[in-house]
């Protein structure tokens, strides 16, 4: 079994070791060392990165037999290696992981909410709490308590005890890994928990703990949080976003929310007005088209071909025309797509659905349908002139139907 150097000292970044096994895996060299500083993916924490004899380490994991396998890009000629871990990544994981212990204990103290799982991702970390009914004030109180523990810069000690001893202690959670020795992370007079991860030596190194999102999930409450460097990066981005919005809206940062909500109300009012005016315009258009159509035998046929007209608008126009007694609307739109809308007043003659079936083949389409008083269909794009010809044909067919 490899000696896990990170168990004793999370701050050690360089080490010398001997390769005790080498195999090839997915075109990469996989090596097992007699000792290593590389933390393998486990316990919700991702693996370290770094180098072995200058070659990049692509991944580190624990094999079924417990050996720690390092996947290396490139050749390792010597059996003696010098390893170096990516400290920035390691320290980030130490901040997030220690922050998680503090936050989990803070939720117990403030709301009696236990942590059922923890995940540390590349940009954020989450804990799932066993109570999805927490109030906003409880969450804020837990966040504040967690940060107080950070500010108090309490020592974080690592202790090894027997399993029997661990069972006597007031641990947040007993380890689920087999073995007689249990590794405890002891945050001075605040939290005691079994954990195999990497942690900072004093809580002050966590920097700060910020909860950024809460989601209810199957009876649990998932809290996404950021610690230390990640919290700073997030603050930087959000600060720059607010400053940018504030400059765009020419208002103070504390007025941005009010300003956006005011703009939204104005936009809604403008949209309402636009809808009202569009509807008035359509009424006027329908009247104008009806006035232009010459009645014959008490029947007024309104024909109109347009280009790229909104289908909903075309339907509304047809319905307005057909609302006038003795009227028939034969409307169409060409352009990107072809639309035909045929409508008639209840007292006008003609079978609109039948008429549409006769017309659609002329436009190379078969998509559409309707009833005796209203039918619509569409097809591939065509110029408005073509649509006009089809509508002229529609008028002839309609008059022949009588
Ligand atoms: Zn831990």
CSV table of C-alpha atoms and ligand atoms in Angstrom, one decimal:
chain,number,residue,atom,x,y,z
A,1,UNK,CA,0.0,0.0,0.0
A,2,UNK,CA,1.2,3.5,-0.8
A,3,UNK,CA,2.1,5.8,2.0
A,4,UNK,CA,-0.4,8.6,1.8
A,5,UNK,CA,1.8,11.6,2.6
A,6,UNK,CA,-1.2,14.0,2.3
A,7,UNK,CA,-2.7,12.3,5.4
A,8,UNK,CA,0.1,13.7,7.6
A,9,UNK,CA,0.8,17.0,5.9
A,10,UNK,CA,-1.6,18.6,3.4
A,11,UNK,CA,0.9,21.4,2.8
A,12,UNK,CA,3.7,19.1,1.4
A,13,UNK,CA,3.9,19.7,-2.3
A,14,UNK,CA,7.2,17.9,-3.4
A,15,UNK,CA,8.2,14.4,-2.7
A,16,UNK,CA,10.5,11.6,-3.9
A,17,UNK,CA,9.2,8.1,-4.4
A,18,UNK,CA,9.8,4.8,-6.1
A,19,UNK,CA,7.6,3.3,-8.7
A,20,UNK,CA,6.4,-0.1,-7.4
A,21,UNK,CA,4.1,-1.0,-10.3
A,22,UNK,CA,3.6,0.3,-13.9
A,23,UNK,CA,0.9,-0.6,-16.4
A,24,UNK,CA,-0.6,1.1,-19.4
A,25,UNK,CA,-4.1,2.5,-19.3
A,26,UNK,CA,-5.9,4.3,-22.2
A,27,UNK,CA,-2.5,5.0,-23.8
A,28,UNK,CA,-1.3,6.6,-20.6
A,29,UNK,CA,1.3,5.3,-18.2
A,30,UNK,CA,-0.3,4.3,-14.9
A,31,UNK,CA,2.0,4.1,-11.9
A,32,UNK,CA,1.7,3.1,-8.3
A,33,UNK,CA,4.3,4.7,-6.0
A,34,UNK,CA,5.6,3.6,-2.6
A,35,UNK,CA,4.5,7.0,-1.3
A,36,UNK,CA,2.6,9.9,-2.7
A,37,UNK,CA,1.4,13.4,-2.0
A,38,UNK,CA,-1.2,13.1,-4.8
A,39,UNK,CA,-4.8,13.0,-3.4
A,40,UNK,CA,-6.9,10.6,-5.4
A,41,UNK,CA,-10.6,11.3,-6.3
A,42,UNK,CA,-12.5,10.2,-3.2
A,43,UNK,CA,-14.9,11.4,-0.5
A,44,UNK,CA,-16.5,14.0,-2.7
A,45,UNK,CA,-13.2,15.7,-3.4
A,46,UNK,CA,-11.5,15.6,-6.8
A,47,UNK,CA,-8.0,14.4,-7.4
A,48,UNK,CA,-4.8,16.5,-7.3
A,49,UNK,CA,-3.0,17.5,-10.5
A,50,UNK,CA,0.8,18.1,-10.9
A,51,UNK,CA,3.8,16.3,-12.3
A,52,UNK,CA,6.0,13.2,-11.9
A,53,UNK,CA,9.5,13.9,-13.2
A,54,UNK,CA,8.0,16.9,-15.0
A,55,UNK,CA,5.4,14.8,-16.8
A,56,UNK,CA,1.8,16.0,-16.3
A,57,UNK,CA,-0.4,13.8,-14.0
A,58,UNK,CA,-3.8,13.5,-15.8
A,59,UNK,CA,-5.7,11.8,-13.0
A,60,UNK,CA,-5.3,10.0,-9.7
A,61,UNK,CA,-7.6,7.3,-8.4
A,62,UNK,CA,-7.9,4.5,-5.9
A,63,UNK,CA,-7.9,1.0,-7.5
A,64,UNK,CA,-10.2,-1.8,-6.1
A,65,UNK,CA,-7.2,-3.2,-4.1
A,66,UNK,CA,-6.6,0.2,-2.5
A,67,UNK,CA,-3.5,1.1,-4.5
A,68,UNK,CA,-3.3,4.8,-5.6
A,69,UNK,CA,-2.9,4.9,-9.4
A,70,UNK,CA,-1.4,8.0,-11.1
A,71,UNK,CA,-2.1,8.4,-14.8
A,72,UNK,CA,0.9,10.1,-16.4
A,73,UNK,CA,1.2,11.8,-19.9
A,74,UNK,CA,4.5,10.8,-21.4
A,75,UNK,CA,7.3,8.4,-20.5
A,76,UNK,CA,8.8,7.8,-17.1
A,77,UNK,CA,12.2,6.2,-17.7
A,78,UNK,CA,13.5,6.0,-14.1
A,79,UNK,CA,11.9,4.1,-11.3
A,80,UNK,CA,12.8,7.0,-9.0
A,81,UNK,CA,10.5,9.9,-9.3
A,82,UNK,CA,10.2,13.4,-8.0
A,83,UNK,CA,6.6,14.5,-7.7
A,84,UNK,CA,5.1,17.9,-7.4
A,85,UNK,CA,1.5,18.7,-6.9
A,86,UNK,CA,-0.4,21.7,-8.3
A,87,UNK,CA,-0.5,23.7,-5.1
A,88,UNK,CA,-3.1,26.3,-6.2
A,89,UNK,CA,-5.6,23.5,-7.0
A,90,UNK,CA,-4.8,21.6,-3.7
A,91,UNK,CA,-5.1,24.7,-1.6
A,92,UNK,CA,-8.4,25.6,-3.3
A,93,UNK,CA,-9.7,22.1,-2.4
A,94,UNK,CA,-8.4,22.5,1.2
A,95,UNK,CA,-10.3,25.8,1.5
A,96,UNK,CA,-13.6,24.3,0.1
A,97,UNK,CA,-13.3,21.1,2.1
A,98,UNK,CA,-12.6,22.7,5.4
A,99,UNK,CA,-15.3,25.3,4.7
A,100,UNK,CA,-17.7,22.4,4.2
A,101,UNK,CA,-16.9,20.9,7.6
A,102,UNK,CA,-17.5,24.3,9.2
A,103,UNK,CA,-20.7,25.0,7.3
A,104,UNK,CA,-22.1,21.5,8.0
A,105,UNK,CA,-21.6,22.0,11.8
A,106,UNK,CA,-23.0,25.5,11.6
A,107,UNK,CA,-26.3,24.1,10.1
A,108,UNK,CA,-26.5,21.6,12.9
A,109,UNK,CA,-26.0,24.3,15.6
A,110,UNK,CA,-28.4,26.8,14.1
A,111,UNK,CA,-31.1,24.6,12.7
A,112,UNK,CA,-30.4,21.0,13.7
A,113,UNK,CA,-30.0,20.3,10.0
A,114,UNK,CA,-27.6,17.4,9.1
A,115,UNK,CA,-25.5,17.1,6.0
A,116,UNK,CA,-26.3,13.9,4.0
A,117,UNK,CA,-23.9,14.5,1.1
A,118,UNK,CA,-21.1,16.7,-0.1
A,119,UNK,CA,-19.8,17.3,-3.6
A,120,UNK,CA,-16.8,19.4,-4.6
A,121,UNK,CA,-16.8,20.5,-8.2
A,122,UNK,CA,-14.4,22.5,-10.3
A,123,UNK,CA,-16.2,25.8,-9.7
A,124,UNK,CA,-18.5,25.3,-6.8
A,125,UNK,CA,-19.3,22.9,-4.0
A,126,UNK,CA,-22.6,21.6,-2.6
A,127,UNK,CA,-23.9,20.1,0.6
A,128,UNK,CA,-27.3,18.4,0.8
A,129,UNK,CA,-29.1,19.2,4.1
A,130,UNK,CA,-31.7,16.8,5.5
A,131,UNK,CA,-34.3,19.6,6.0
A,132,UNK,CA,-35.8,21.4,3.0
A,133,UNK,CA,-38.0,23.7,5.1
A,134,UNK,CA,-35.2,26.0,6.4
A,135,UNK,CA,-36.1,29.6,6.7
A,136,UNK,CA,-33.9,32.3,5.0
A,137,UNK,CA,-33.0,33.7,8.4
A,138,UNK,CA,-31.7,30.2,9.5
A,139,UNK,CA,-29.6,29.9,6.4
A,140,UNK,CA,-28.2,33.4,7.0
A,141,UNK,CA,-27.5,32.6,10.7
A,142,UNK,CA,-25.7,29.4,9.7
A,143,UNK,CA,-23.6,31.3,7.1
A,144,UNK,CA,-22.7,34.0,9.7
A,145,UNK,CA,-21.8,31.4,12.4
A,146,UNK,CA,-19.6,29.6,9.8
A,147,UNK,CA,-17.8,32.8,9.0
A,148,UNK,CA,-17.3,33.6,12.7
A,149,UNK,CA,-15.5,30.3,13.1
A,150,UNK,CA,-13.3,31.3,10.1
A,151,UNK,CA,-12.5,34.7,11.7
A,152,UNK,CA,-11.6,33.1,15.0
A,153,UNK,CA,-8.9,31.3,13.2
A,154,UNK,CA,-9.3,28.1,15.2
A,155,UNK,CA,-6.8,25.3,14.9
A,156,UNK,CA,-7.8,22.3,12.7
A,157,UNK,CA,-6.1,19.1,13.9
A,158,UNK,CA,-5.8,15.7,12.4
A,159,UNK,CA,-6.1,12.7,14.9
A,160,UNK,CA,-6.0,9.0,14.3
A,161,UNK,CA,-8.1,6.9,16.6
A,162,UNK,CA,-9.4,3.3,16.7
A,163,UNK,CA,-12.8,2.5,15.4
A,164,UNK,CA,-13.9,1.5,18.9
A,165,UNK,CA,-12.7,4.9,20.1
A,166,UNK,CA,-14.4,6.7,17.3
A,167,UNK,CA,-17.7,5.1,18.1
A,168,UNK,CA,-17.5,6.6,21.6
A,169,UNK,CA,-17.0,10.1,20.3
A,170,UNK,CA,-19.6,12.6,19.2
A,171,UNK,CA,-18.9,12.5,15.5
A,172,UNK,CA,-21.1,14.1,12.9
A,173,UNK,CA,-20.8,11.0,10.8
A,174,UNK,CA,-19.1,7.7,11.2
A,175,UNK,CA,-16.7,6.8,8.3
A,176,UNK,CA,-18.0,4.5,5.6
A,177,UNK,CA,-14.5,3.3,4.7
A,178,UNK,CA,-13.3,-0.1,6.2
A,179,UNK,CA,-10.4,-0.3,8.6
A,180,UNK,CA,-9.6,-0.2,12.3
A,181,UNK,CA,-8.0,3.3,12.2
A,182,UNK,CA,-10.3,6.3,11.8
A,183,UNK,CA,-8.9,9.7,10.8
A,184,UNK,CA,-10.6,12.6,12.6
A,185,UNK,CA,-10.6,16.2,11.6
A,186,UNK,CA,-11.0,18.3,14.7
A,187,UNK,CA,-11.9,21.9,14.4
A,188,UNK,CA,-11.1,23.3,17.8
A,189,UNK,CA,-14.2,23.0,20.0
A,190,UNK,CA,-16.5,23.3,17.1
A,191,UNK,CA,-16.6,20.2,14.9
A,192,UNK,CA,-15.3,16.6,15.0
A,193,UNK,CA,-15.7,14.4,12.0
A,194,UNK,CA,-14.1,11.4,10.3
A,195,UNK,CA,-12.6,12.4,6.9
A,196,UNK,CA,-9.8,11.4,4.6
A,197,UNK,CA,-9.6,14.7,2.7
A,198,UNK,CA,-7.1,17.5,2.7
A,199,UNK,CA,-7.8,20.5,5.1
A,200,UNK,CA,-6.2,23.7,6.1
A,201,UNK,CA,-4.4,24.0,9.5
A,202,UNK,CA,-6.4,27.0,10.8
A,203,UNK,CA,-9.9,28.1,9.9
A,204,UNK,CA,-8.8,31.6,9.0
A,205,UNK,CA,-7.2,30.1,5.8
A,206,UNK,CA,-10.7,29.3,4.5
A,207,UNK,CA,-11.0,33.1,3.9
A,208,UNK,CA,-14.8,33.3,3.8
A,209,UNK,CA,-17.8,31.0,3.3
A,210,UNK,CA,-20.6,32.2,1.0
A,211,UNK,CA,-23.8,30.3,0.2
A,212,UNK,CA,-24.8,31.3,-3.3
A,213,UNK,CA,-27.8,29.1,-4.2
A,214,UNK,CA,-30.4,27.0,-2.5
A,215,UNK,CA,-32.5,24.3,-4.2
A,216,UNK,CA,-35.0,21.9,-2.8
A,217,UNK,CA,-34.3,18.4,-4.0
A,218,UNK,CA,-36.3,15.3,-2.9
A,219,UNK,CA,-36.8,16.4,0.7
A,220,UNK,CA,-33.3,17.8,1.0
A,221,UNK,CA,-32.0,21.3,0.7
A,222,UNK,CA,-29.0,21.6,-1.6
A,223,UNK,CA,-26.8,24.6,-0.6
A,224,UNK,CA,-24.2,25.6,-3.2
A,225,UNK,CA,-21.3,27.5,-1.5
A,226,UNK,CA,-18.0,29.1,-2.3
A,227,UNK,CA,-15.0,29.4,0.0
A,228,UNK,CA,-11.8,31.6,-0.1
A,229,UNK,CA,-10.5,32.2,-3.6
A,230,UNK,CA,-13.7,31.1,-5.2
A,231,UNK,CA,-15.7,33.5,-3.1
A,232,UNK,CA,-13.4,36.3,-4.1
A,233,UNK,CA,-13.7,35.4,-7.8
A,234,UNK,CA,-17.5,35.3,-7.6
A,235,UNK,CA,-17.6,38.6,-5.7
A,236,UNK,CA,-15.3,40.1,-8.4
A,237,UNK,CA,-17.6,38.9,-11.2
A,238,UNK,CA,-20.8,40.0,-9.5
A,239,UNK,CA,-19.3,43.4,-8.5
A,240,UNK,CA,-18.3,44.0,-12.1
A,241,UNK,CA,-21.7,43.0,-13.3
A,242,UNK,CA,-23.5,45.4,-10.9
A,243,UNK,CA,-21.1,48.2,-11.8
A,244,UNK,CA,-21.7,47.6,-15.5
A,245,UNK,CA,-25.5,47.5,-15.0
A,246,UNK,CA,-25.3,50.6,-12.8
A,247,UNK,CA,-23.4,52.5,-15.5
A,248,UNK,CA,-25.8,51.3,-18.3
A,249,UNK,CA,-28.8,52.3,-16.3
A,250,UNK,CA,-27.1,55.5,-15.1
A,251,UNK,CA,-28.1,54.8,-11.5
A,252,UNK,CA,-26.5,53.9,-8.2
A,253,UNK,CA,-25.7,50.2,-7.6
A,254,UNK,CA,-28.3,50.1,-4.8
A,255,UNK,CA,-30.9,51.4,-7.3
A,256,UNK,CA,-30.3,48.8,-10.1
A,257,UNK,CA,-33.1,46.4,-8.9
A,258,UNK,CA,-35.6,49.2,-8.7
A,259,UNK,CA,-34.6,50.6,-12.0
A,260,UNK,CA,-34.9,47.3,-13.8
A,261,UNK,CA,-38.3,46.6,-12.3
A,262,UNK,CA,-39.4,50.1,-13.4
A,263,UNK,CA,-38.2,49.4,-16.9
A,264,UNK,CA,-40.1,46.1,-17.0
A,265,UNK,CA,-43.3,47.8,-16.0
A,266,UNK,CA,-42.7,50.4,-18.8
A,267,UNK,CA,-42.0,47.7,-21.3
A,268,UNK,CA,-45.3,45.8,-20.3
A,269,UNK,CA,-47.3,49.0,-20.7
A,270,UNK,CA,-45.7,49.7,-24.1
A,271,UNK,CA,-46.5,46.2,-25.2
A,272,UNK,CA,-50.1,46.5,-24.1
A,273,UNK,CA,-50.4,49.8,-26.1
A,274,UNK,CA,-48.7,48.3,-29.1
A,275,UNK,CA,-51.2,45.3,-29.1
A,276,UNK,CA,-54.1,47.7,-28.8
A,277,UNK,CA,-52.9,49.9,-31.7
A,278,UNK,CA,-52.1,46.8,-33.8
A,279,UNK,CA,-55.6,45.6,-33.2
A,280,UNK,CA,-57.1,49.1,-34.2
A,281,UNK,CA,-54.9,49.1,-37.3
A,282,UNK,CA,-56.2,45.6,-38.3
A,283,UNK,CA,-59.9,46.8,-37.8
A,284,UNK,CA,-59.1,49.7,-40.1
A,285,UNK,CA,-57.4,47.5,-42.7
A,286,UNK,CA,-60.4,45.1,-42.6
A,287,UNK,CA,-62.8,48.0,-43.2
A,288,UNK,CA,-60.7,49.4,-46.0
A,289,UNK,CA,-60.5,46.0,-47.7
A,290,UNK,CA,-64.3,45.4,-47.4
A,291,UNK,CA,-65.0,48.9,-48.8
A,292,UNK,CA,-62.9,48.2,-51.8
A,293,UNK,CA,-64.6,44.9,-52.6
A,294,UNK,CA,-67.5,45.3,-55.0
A,295,UNK,CA,-70.5,43.4,-53.9
A,296,UNK,CA,-72.1,41.2,-56.5
A,297,UNK,CA,-75.4,39.3,-55.8
A,298,UNK,CA,-75.1,40.4,-52.1
A,299,UNK,CA,-71.7,38.7,-51.9
A,300,UNK,CA,-68.4,40.6,-51.1
A,301,UNK,CA,-65.2,38.7,-51.9
A,302,UNK,CA,-62.1,40.3,-50.4
A,303,UNK,CA,-58.8,39.1,-51.9
A,304,UNK,CA,-55.5,40.0,-50.4
A,305,UNK,CA,-51.9,38.7,-51.1
A,306,UNK,CA,-49.1,39.8,-48.7
A,307,UNK,CA,-45.4,39.0,-48.1
A,308,UNK,CA,-44.1,37.4,-44.9
A,309,UNK,CA,-47.2,38.4,-43.0
A,310,UNK,CA,-47.5,37.0,-39.4
A,311,UNK,CA,-49.9,34.0,-39.6
A,312,UNK,CA,-51.8,35.1,-36.5
A,313,UNK,CA,-52.4,38.5,-37.9
A,314,UNK,CA,-53.5,37.1,-41.2
A,315,UNK,CA,-56.1,34.9,-39.3
A,316,UNK,CA,-57.3,37.9,-37.3
A,317,UNK,CA,-57.7,39.9,-40.5
A,318,UNK,CA,-59.7,37.1,-42.2
A,319,UNK,CA,-62.0,36.8,-39.1
A,320,UNK,CA,-62.6,40.5,-39.0
A,321,UNK,CA,-63.6,40.5,-42.7
A,322,UNK,CA,-65.8,37.4,-42.3
A,323,UNK,CA,-67.6,39.1,-39.4
A,324,UNK,CA,-69.3,41.4,-42.0
A,325,UNK,CA,-72.5,39.8,-43.4
A,326,UNK,CA,-72.2,38.3,-46.9
A,327,UNK,CA,-68.4,38.5,-46.9
A,328,UNK,CA,-65.7,36.1,-47.9
A,329,UNK,CA,-62.0,36.6,-47.1
A,330,UNK,CA,-59.4,34.9,-49.4
A,331,UNK,CA,-56.1,35.9,-47.9
A,332,UNK,CA,-52.6,34.7,-48.4
A,333,UNK,CA,-49.0,35.5,-47.7
A,334,UNK,CA,-45.9,34.5,-49.7
A,335,UNK,CA,-42.2,34.9,-48.9
A,336,UNK,CA,-40.3,32.5,-46.7
A,337,UNK,CA,-43.4,30.4,-46.3
A,338,UNK,CA,-46.8,30.4,-47.9
A,339,UNK,CA,-49.9,30.8,-45.8
A,340,UNK,CA,-53.5,30.7,-47.0
A,341,UNK,CA,-56.5,31.7,-44.9
A,342,UNK,CA,-60.0,31.3,-46.2
A,343,UNK,CA,-63.0,32.5,-44.1
A,344,UNK,CA,-66.6,33.4,-44.8
A,345,UNK,CA,-69.5,34.9,-43.0
A,346,UNK,CA,-72.1,32.5,-41.7
A,347,UNK,CA,-74.6,33.7,-44.3
A,348,UNK,CA,-72.1,33.6,-47.2
A,349,UNK,CA,-71.8,30.6,-49.6
A,350,UNK,CA,-68.9,28.2,-50.0
A,351,UNK,CA,-67.0,25.3,-48.4
A,352,UNK,CA,-63.7,26.8,-47.2
A,353,UNK,CA,-62.1,23.5,-46.3
A,354,UNK,CA,-63.0,22.0,-49.7
A,355,UNK,CA,-61.7,25.1,-51.4
A,356,UNK,CA,-58.4,24.9,-49.5
A,357,UNK,CA,-57.9,21.3,-50.5
A,358,UNK,CA,-58.2,22.3,-54.2
A,359,UNK,CA,-55.7,25.2,-53.7
A,360,UNK,CA,-52.9,23.6,-51.7
A,361,UNK,CA,-51.6,21.4,-54.5
A,362,UNK,CA,-51.1,24.6,-56.6
A,363,UNK,CA,-48.6,25.7,-53.9
A,364,UNK,CA,-46.9,22.3,-53.7
A,365,UNK,CA,-48.3,21.6,-50.2
A,366,UNK,CA,-50.8,19.4,-48.5
A,367,UNK,CA,-50.6,20.8,-44.9
A,368,UNK,CA,-53.8,22.4,-43.7
A,369,UNK,CA,-57.5,22.0,-43.0
A,370,UNK,CA,-60.5,23.5,-41.4
A,371,UNK,CA,-64.3,23.6,-41.7
A,372,UNK,CA,-66.9,25.1,-44.0
A,373,UNK,CA,-66.6,28.6,-42.6
A,374,UNK,CA,-62.8,28.8,-42.0
A,375,UNK,CA,-59.8,26.9,-43.3
A,376,UNK,CA,-56.1,27.6,-43.3
A,377,UNK,CA,-52.9,25.9,-44.7
A,378,UNK,CA,-49.4,26.5,-45.6
A,379,UNK,CA,-46.5,25.4,-47.7
A,380,UNK,CA,-43.0,26.2,-49.0
A,381,UNK,CA,-42.1,29.7,-49.8
A,382,UNK,CA,-43.4,31.4,-53.0
A,383,UNK,CA,-43.6,35.0,-54.2
A,384,UNK,CA,-46.7,37.1,-53.4
A,385,UNK,CA,-47.6,37.2,-57.2
A,386,UNK,CA,-47.9,33.4,-57.1
A,387,UNK,CA,-50.1,33.6,-54.0
A,388,UNK,CA,-52.2,36.3,-55.8
A,389,UNK,CA,-52.7,33.9,-58.8
A,390,UNK,CA,-53.8,31.1,-56.5
A,391,UNK,CA,-56.3,33.4,-54.7
A,392,UNK,CA,-57.7,34.5,-58.1
A,393,UNK,CA,-58.2,30.9,-58.8
A,394,UNK,CA,-59.9,30.5,-55.4
A,395,UNK,CA,-62.4,33.2,-56.3
A,396,UNK,CA,-63.3,31.4,-59.6
A,397,UNK,CA,-63.7,28.1,-57.8
A,398,UNK,CA,-65.8,29.7,-55.1
A,399,UNK,CA,-68.2,31.3,-57.7
A,400,UNK,CA,-68.4,28.0,-59.5
A,401,UNK,CA,-69.4,26.3,-56.1
A,402,UNK,CA,-72.6,28.5,-55.9
B,1,LIG,ZN1,-12.9,16.7,5.1
